[in-house]
C-alpha positions as a printed NumPy array, in Angstrom:
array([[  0.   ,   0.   ,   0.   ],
       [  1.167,   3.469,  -1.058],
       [  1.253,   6.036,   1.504],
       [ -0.867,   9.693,   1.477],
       [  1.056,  12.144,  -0.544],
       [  1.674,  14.819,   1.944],
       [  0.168,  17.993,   1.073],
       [  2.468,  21.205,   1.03 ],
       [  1.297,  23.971,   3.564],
       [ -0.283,  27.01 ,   1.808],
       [  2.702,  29.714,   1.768],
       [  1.83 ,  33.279,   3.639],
       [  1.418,  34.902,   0.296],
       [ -1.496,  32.108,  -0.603],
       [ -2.965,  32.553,   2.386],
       [ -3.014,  36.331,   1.869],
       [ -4.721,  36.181,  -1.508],
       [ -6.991,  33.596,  -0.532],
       [ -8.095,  35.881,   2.619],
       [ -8.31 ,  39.085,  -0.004],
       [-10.627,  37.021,  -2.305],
       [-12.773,  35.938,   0.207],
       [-13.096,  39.369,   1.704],
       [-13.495,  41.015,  -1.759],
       [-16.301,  38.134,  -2.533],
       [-17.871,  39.065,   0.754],
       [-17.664,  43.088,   0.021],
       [-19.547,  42.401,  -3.968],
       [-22.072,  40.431,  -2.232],
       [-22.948,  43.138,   0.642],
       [-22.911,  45.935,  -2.488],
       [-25.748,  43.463,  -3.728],
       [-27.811,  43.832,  -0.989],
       [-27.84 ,  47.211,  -1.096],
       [-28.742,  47.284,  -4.652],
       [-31.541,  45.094,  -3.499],
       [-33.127,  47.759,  -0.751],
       [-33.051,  50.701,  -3.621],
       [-28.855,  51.751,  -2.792],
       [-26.75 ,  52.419,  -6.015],
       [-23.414,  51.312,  -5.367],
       [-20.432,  51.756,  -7.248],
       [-17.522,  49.95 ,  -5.914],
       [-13.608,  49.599,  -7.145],
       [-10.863,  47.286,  -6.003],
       [ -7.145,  47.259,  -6.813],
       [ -5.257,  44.224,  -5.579],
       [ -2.137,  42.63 ,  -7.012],
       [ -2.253,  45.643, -10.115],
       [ -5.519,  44.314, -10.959],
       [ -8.788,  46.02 , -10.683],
       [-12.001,  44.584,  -9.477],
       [-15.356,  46.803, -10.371],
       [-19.176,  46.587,  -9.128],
       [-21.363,  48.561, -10.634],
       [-25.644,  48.355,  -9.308],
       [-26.32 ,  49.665, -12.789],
       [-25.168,  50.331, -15.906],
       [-26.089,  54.067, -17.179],
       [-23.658,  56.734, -18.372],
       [-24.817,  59.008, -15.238],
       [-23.486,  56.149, -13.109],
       [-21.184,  56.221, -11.332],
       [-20.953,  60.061, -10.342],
       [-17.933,  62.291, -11.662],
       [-16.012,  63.802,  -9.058],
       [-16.87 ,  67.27 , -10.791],
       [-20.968,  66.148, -10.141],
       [-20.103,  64.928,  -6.558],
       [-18.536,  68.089,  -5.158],
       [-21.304,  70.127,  -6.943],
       [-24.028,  68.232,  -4.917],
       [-26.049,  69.465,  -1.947],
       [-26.279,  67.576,   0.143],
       [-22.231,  67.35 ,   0.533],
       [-21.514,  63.921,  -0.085],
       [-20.361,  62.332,   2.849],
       [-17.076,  60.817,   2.312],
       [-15.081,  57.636,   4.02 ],
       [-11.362,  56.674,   4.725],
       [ -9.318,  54.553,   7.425],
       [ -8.685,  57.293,   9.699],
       [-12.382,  58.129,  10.051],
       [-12.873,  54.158,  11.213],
       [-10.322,  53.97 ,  13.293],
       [-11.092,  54.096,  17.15 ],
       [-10.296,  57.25 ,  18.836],
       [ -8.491,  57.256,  21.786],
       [-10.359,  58.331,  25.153],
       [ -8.667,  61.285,  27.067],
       [ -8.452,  59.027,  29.712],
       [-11.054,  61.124,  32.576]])
């Protein structure tokens, strides 16, 4: 009898992708439940040079130029790390 080939160990770089795909599979599929409740969502993902795009609809109008987005009222209301990280407490 013939043993079990041993399988290799996924290398830190495969893990890493596999984690990104998963998350970025995760991340489309939340954008389409948004679409679902009435949201349009416009969505773009650069990993590994490569970009990944979800659009809720295709129009010309959609997605938003940054020229239309800064002349809109209300302001658009506008995300990055720093505004998700947690803030420290003064400590009183």
């Amino acid at each position: 009898m013939l043993p079990a080939p041993t399988r290799r160990r996924p290398t830190a770089q495969q893990m890493r992708r596999g984690l990104i795909a998963k998350r970025r599979l995760t991340l489309i599929r939340k954008c389409e439940e948004l679409r679902k409740l009435g949201a349009r969502v416009y969505l773009v993902m650069e990993t590994s040079s490569r970009y990944h795009v979800y659009s809720s609809e295709s129009s010309d109008s959609w997605p938003p130029t940054a020229d239309r987005l800064e002349k809109n009222y209300p302001v658009p209301l506008q995300y990055s790390p720093e505004c998700l990280a947690p803030k420290m407490s003064s400590g009183l």
